[in-house]
Structure formats: structure tokens, C-alpha cells
mmCIF file of N, CA and C in Angstrom:
data_model
loop_
_atom_site.group_PDB
_atom_site.id
_atom_site.type_symbol
_atom_site.label_atom_id
_atom_site.label_comp_id
_atom_site.label_asym_id
_atom_site.label_seq_id
_atom_site.Cartn_x
_atom_site.Cartn_y
_atom_site.Cartn_z
ATOM 1 N N MET A 1 23.169 10.134 13.173
ATOM 2 C CA MET A 1 22.714 11.442 12.754
ATOM 3 C C MET A 1 23.880 12.419 12.834
ATOM 4 N N ILE A 2 23.959 13.264 11.850
ATOM 5 C CA ILE A 2 25.052 14.227 11.779
ATOM 6 C C ILE A 2 24.648 15.478 12.558
ATOM 7 N N SER A 3 25.544 15.902 13.425
ATOM 8 C CA SER A 3 25.242 17.075 14.250
ATOM 9 C C SER A 3 25.215 18.339 13.396
ATOM 10 N N ASP A 4 24.562 19.351 13.921
ATOM 11 C CA ASP A 4 24.508 20.637 13.224
ATOM 12 C C ASP A 4 25.910 21.217 13.050
ATOM 13 N N GLU A 5 26.765 21.008 14.034
ATOM 14 C CA GLU A 5 28.135 21.519 13.958
ATOM 15 C C GLU A 5 28.899 20.826 12.835
ATOM 16 N N ALA A 6 28.760 19.508 12.720
ATOM 17 C CA ALA A 6 29.441 18.772 11.654
ATOM 18 C C ALA A 6 28.887 19.173 10.292
ATOM 19 N N TRP A 7 27.557 19.356 10.211
ATOM 20 C CA TRP A 7 26.970 19.739 8.928
ATOM 21 C C TRP A 7 27.402 21.146 8.525
ATOM 22 N N ALA A 8 27.646 22.011 9.489
ATOM 23 C CA ALA A 8 28.121 23.361 9.179
ATOM 24 C C ALA A 8 29.474 23.305 8.468
ATOM 25 N N VAL A 9 30.250 22.262 8.733
ATOM 26 C CA VAL A 9 31.538 22.084 8.061
ATOM 27 C C VAL A 9 31.358 21.362 6.727
ATOM 28 N N LEU A 10 30.531 20.304 6.702
ATOM 29 C CA LEU A 10 30.367 19.479 5.499
ATOM 30 C C LEU A 10 29.500 20.129 4.421
ATOM 31 N N GLY A 11 28.415 20.766 4.806
ATOM 32 C CA GLY A 11 27.463 21.320 3.853
ATOM 33 C C GLY A 11 28.066 22.209 2.785
ATOM 34 N N PRO A 12 28.908 23.160 3.160
ATOM 35 C CA PRO A 12 29.488 24.062 2.150
ATOM 36 C C PRO A 12 30.429 23.370 1.162
ATOM 37 N N LEU A 13 30.837 22.129 1.433
ATOM 38 C CA LEU A 13 31.738 21.418 0.527
ATOM 39 C C LEU A 13 31.031 20.912 -0.724
ATOM 40 N N PHE A 14 29.707 20.847 -0.698
ATOM 41 C CA PHE A 14 28.942 20.384 -1.848
ATOM 42 C C PHE A 14 28.798 21.514 -2.859
ATOM 43 N N PRO A 15 28.757 21.156 -4.159
ATOM 44 C CA PRO A 15 28.584 22.211 -5.168
ATOM 45 C C PRO A 15 27.209 22.858 -5.067
ATOM 46 N N ALA A 16 27.113 24.066 -5.578
ATOM 47 C CA ALA A 16 25.840 24.800 -5.566
ATOM 48 C C ALA A 16 24.816 24.080 -6.436
ATOM 49 N N VAL A 17 23.547 24.222 -6.087
ATOM 50 C CA VAL A 17 22.459 23.617 -6.852
ATOM 51 C C VAL A 17 22.317 24.360 -8.176
ATOM 52 N N LYS A 18 22.205 23.583 -9.263
ATOM 53 C CA LYS A 18 22.053 24.188 -10.594
ATOM 54 C C LYS A 18 20.592 24.530 -10.842
ATOM 55 N N ALA A 19 20.381 25.513 -11.704
ATOM 56 C CA ALA A 19 19.020 25.946 -12.024
ATOM 57 C C ALA A 19 18.340 24.998 -13.007
ATOM 58 N N THR A 20 19.120 24.189 -13.717
ATOM 59 C CA THR A 20 18.554 23.254 -14.690
ATOM 60 C C THR A 20 18.861 21.829 -14.268
ATOM 61 N N GLY A 21 18.193 20.889 -14.905
ATOM 62 C CA GLY A 21 18.470 19.482 -14.630
ATOM 63 C C GLY A 21 17.554 18.902 -13.573
ATOM 64 N N ARG A 22 17.999 17.829 -12.991
ATOM 65 C CA ARG A 22 17.229 17.099 -11.991
ATOM 66 C C ARG A 22 17.003 17.957 -10.753
ATOM 67 N N PRO A 23 15.822 17.863 -10.139
ATOM 68 C CA PRO A 23 15.577 18.636 -8.915
ATOM 69 C C PRO A 23 16.543 18.200 -7.801
ATOM 70 N N PRO A 24 16.982 19.141 -6.997
ATOM 71 C CA PRO A 24 17.948 18.790 -5.948
ATOM 72 C C PRO A 24 17.311 17.937 -4.850
ATOM 73 N N VAL A 25 18.145 17.129 -4.228
ATOM 74 C CA VAL A 25 17.728 16.351 -3.068
ATOM 75 C C VAL A 25 18.360 16.980 -1.838
ATOM 76 N N ASP A 26 17.817 16.671 -0.683
ATOM 77 C CA ASP A 26 18.393 17.189 0.555
ATOM 78 C C ASP A 26 19.717 16.478 0.793
ATOM 79 N N ARG A 27 20.786 17.196 0.658
ATOM 80 C CA ARG A 27 22.121 16.586 0.739
ATOM 81 C C ARG A 27 22.433 16.054 2.127
ATOM 82 N N ARG A 28 21.914 16.703 3.137
ATOM 83 C CA ARG A 28 22.156 16.210 4.496
ATOM 84 C C ARG A 28 21.531 14.826 4.678
ATOM 85 N N THR A 29 20.350 14.613 4.117
ATOM 86 C CA THR A 29 19.697 13.307 4.197
ATOM 87 C C THR A 29 20.526 12.248 3.477
ATOM 88 N N VAL A 30 21.086 12.593 2.329
ATOM 89 C CA VAL A 30 21.913 11.649 1.583
ATOM 90 C C VAL A 30 23.165 11.289 2.372
ATOM 91 N N VAL A 31 23.804 12.277 2.961
ATOM 92 C CA VAL A 31 25.011 12.014 3.760
ATOM 93 C C VAL A 31 24.668 11.160 4.972
ATOM 94 N N GLU A 32 23.555 11.455 5.637
ATOM 95 C CA GLU A 32 23.160 10.662 6.805
ATOM 96 C C GLU A 32 22.811 9.226 6.411
ATOM 97 N N ALA A 33 22.151 9.047 5.271
ATOM 98 C CA ALA A 33 21.818 7.697 4.803
ATOM 99 C C ALA A 33 23.084 6.911 4.477
ATOM 100 N N THR A 34 24.043 7.575 3.853
ATOM 101 C CA THR A 34 25.309 6.919 3.526
ATOM 102 C C THR A 34 26.055 6.536 4.801
ATOM 103 N N ALA A 35 26.089 7.423 5.775
ATOM 104 C CA ALA A 35 26.747 7.119 7.051
ATOM 105 C C ALA A 35 26.051 5.961 7.753
ATOM 106 N N TRP A 36 24.714 5.940 7.733
ATOM 107 C CA TRP A 36 23.958 4.843 8.342
ATOM 108 C C TRP A 36 24.287 3.522 7.675
ATOM 109 N N ARG A 37 24.344 3.529 6.349
ATOM 110 C CA ARG A 37 24.621 2.311 5.596
ATOM 111 C C ARG A 37 25.980 1.734 5.967
ATOM 112 N N PHE A 38 26.994 2.568 6.041
ATOM 113 C CA PHE A 38 28.328 2.071 6.370
ATOM 114 C C PHE A 38 28.471 1.749 7.851
ATOM 115 N N ARG A 39 27.762 2.455 8.712
ATOM 116 C CA ARG A 39 27.812 2.165 10.154
ATOM 117 C C ARG A 39 27.167 0.822 10.464
ATOM 118 N N THR A 40 26.056 0.517 9.801
ATOM 119 C CA THR A 40 25.323 -0.715 10.099
ATOM 120 C C THR A 40 25.728 -1.885 9.226
ATOM 121 N N GLY A 41 26.313 -1.608 8.065
ATOM 122 C CA GLY A 41 26.667 -2.677 7.140
ATOM 123 C C GLY A 41 25.461 -3.219 6.391
ATOM 124 N N ALA A 42 24.323 -2.534 6.473
ATOM 125 C CA ALA A 42 23.104 -2.996 5.813
ATOM 126 C C ALA A 42 23.181 -2.728 4.310
ATOM 127 N N PRO A 43 22.495 -3.554 3.506
ATOM 128 C CA PRO A 43 22.454 -3.285 2.068
ATOM 129 C C PRO A 43 21.627 -2.036 1.766
ATOM 130 N N TRP A 44 21.900 -1.401 0.633
ATOM 131 C CA TRP A 44 21.192 -0.181 0.252
ATOM 132 C C TRP A 44 19.685 -0.382 0.216
ATOM 133 N N ARG A 45 19.233 -1.577 -0.185
ATOM 134 C CA ARG A 45 17.790 -1.803 -0.310
ATOM 135 C C ARG A 45 17.073 -1.738 1.035
ATOM 136 N N ASP A 46 17.823 -1.771 2.144
ATOM 137 C CA ASP A 46 17.208 -1.691 3.467
ATOM 138 C C ASP A 46 17.004 -0.261 3.959
ATOM 139 N N LEU A 47 17.428 0.730 3.186
ATOM 140 C CA LEU A 47 17.187 2.113 3.589
ATOM 141 C C LEU A 47 15.683 2.365 3.606
ATOM 142 N N PRO A 48 15.131 2.794 4.718
ATOM 143 C CA PRO A 48 13.674 2.971 4.818
ATOM 144 C C PRO A 48 13.084 3.905 3.772
ATOM 145 N N ALA A 49 13.724 5.014 3.467
ATOM 146 C CA ALA A 49 13.169 5.965 2.501
ATOM 147 C C ALA A 49 13.073 5.344 1.109
ATOM 148 N N LEU A 50 14.051 4.562 0.732
ATOM 149 C CA LEU A 50 14.001 3.930 -0.577
ATOM 150 C C LEU A 50 12.902 2.875 -0.626
ATOM 151 N N ARG A 51 12.758 2.131 0.444
ATOM 152 C CA ARG A 51 11.733 1.094 0.479
ATOM 153 C C ARG A 51 10.341 1.730 0.404
ATOM 154 N N ALA A 52 10.141 2.839 1.091
ATOM 155 C CA ALA A 52 8.830 3.485 1.119
ATOM 156 C C ALA A 52 8.455 4.031 -0.256
ATOM 157 N N ARG A 53 9.421 4.600 -0.971
ATOM 158 C CA ARG A 53 9.136 5.155 -2.294
ATOM 159 C C ARG A 53 9.042 4.066 -3.353
ATOM 160 N N GLY A 54 9.726 2.934 -3.124
ATOM 161 C CA GLY A 54 9.734 1.872 -4.114
ATOM 162 C C GLY A 54 10.466 2.251 -5.387
ATOM 163 N N SER A 55 11.486 3.101 -5.266
ATOM 164 C CA SER A 55 12.172 3.590 -6.449
ATOM 165 C C SER A 55 13.453 2.803 -6.736
ATOM 166 N N TYR A 56 13.492 1.571 -6.367
ATOM 167 C CA TYR A 56 14.648 0.746 -6.657
ATOM 168 C C TYR A 56 14.172 -0.627 -7.073
ATOM 169 N N SER A 57 15.062 -1.383 -7.669
ATOM 170 C CA SER A 57 14.751 -2.767 -7.974
ATOM 171 C C SER A 57 15.918 -3.623 -7.492
ATOM 172 N N VAL A 58 15.605 -4.797 -7.056
ATOM 173 C CA VAL A 58 16.618 -5.726 -6.566
ATOM 174 C C VAL A 58 16.837 -6.773 -7.647
ATOM 175 N N PRO A 59 18.070 -6.918 -8.134
ATOM 176 C CA PRO A 59 18.297 -7.912 -9.182
ATOM 177 C C PRO A 59 18.037 -9.322 -8.660
ATOM 178 N N ALA A 60 17.564 -10.173 -9.531
ATOM 179 C CA ALA A 60 17.290 -11.563 -9.165
ATOM 180 C C ALA A 60 18.601 -12.278 -8.909
ATOM 181 N N SER A 61 18.588 -13.215 -8.014
ATOM 182 C CA SER A 61 19.772 -14.006 -7.712
ATOM 183 C C SER A 61 20.113 -14.905 -8.894
ATOM 184 N N THR A 62 21.388 -14.998 -9.204
ATOM 185 C CA THR A 62 21.815 -15.833 -10.319
ATOM 186 C C THR A 62 22.088 -17.249 -9.865
ATOM 187 N N GLY A 63 22.126 -17.458 -8.549
ATOM 188 C CA GLY A 63 22.354 -18.799 -8.015
ATOM 189 C C GLY A 63 23.776 -19.273 -8.168
ATOM 190 N N SER A 64 24.739 -18.348 -8.338
ATOM 191 C CA SER A 64 26.117 -18.763 -8.530
ATOM 192 C C SER A 64 26.834 -19.023 -7.256
#
């Protein structure tokens, strides 16, 4: 988990949210998920939030 002090430094580095286009996501959650993924070495499909929403697909194994 990213501390409030670290986020105070990182948060302002992201561009401002645009008024048009895709709805914004919580950037702190994205940064924390990315840090978790690299800290644990787990595949992206193991992120709990993605699994709960079911908004991803896992390609079939090619058997190579």
C-alpha cells in the first residue's frame, strides 16, 4: 500500500482528468495494483478487482 506521503508526491505527476472520453479511474488504486503485481510477481489475471468484475479474458493456451 502506498503511504499518503508517497501519494502526495506521486499523485500530482498524473495528467488532469479530461471532461470528455472514458470516465476516470482512481489512479491511486491503479498504482497500488501495479506495485502489488510487481512485488508479488503474480499475473495480472490474479488481481482481485479484475477477477470480481470479470472484465478480462485469459487467452487459451497454445500448447507450445
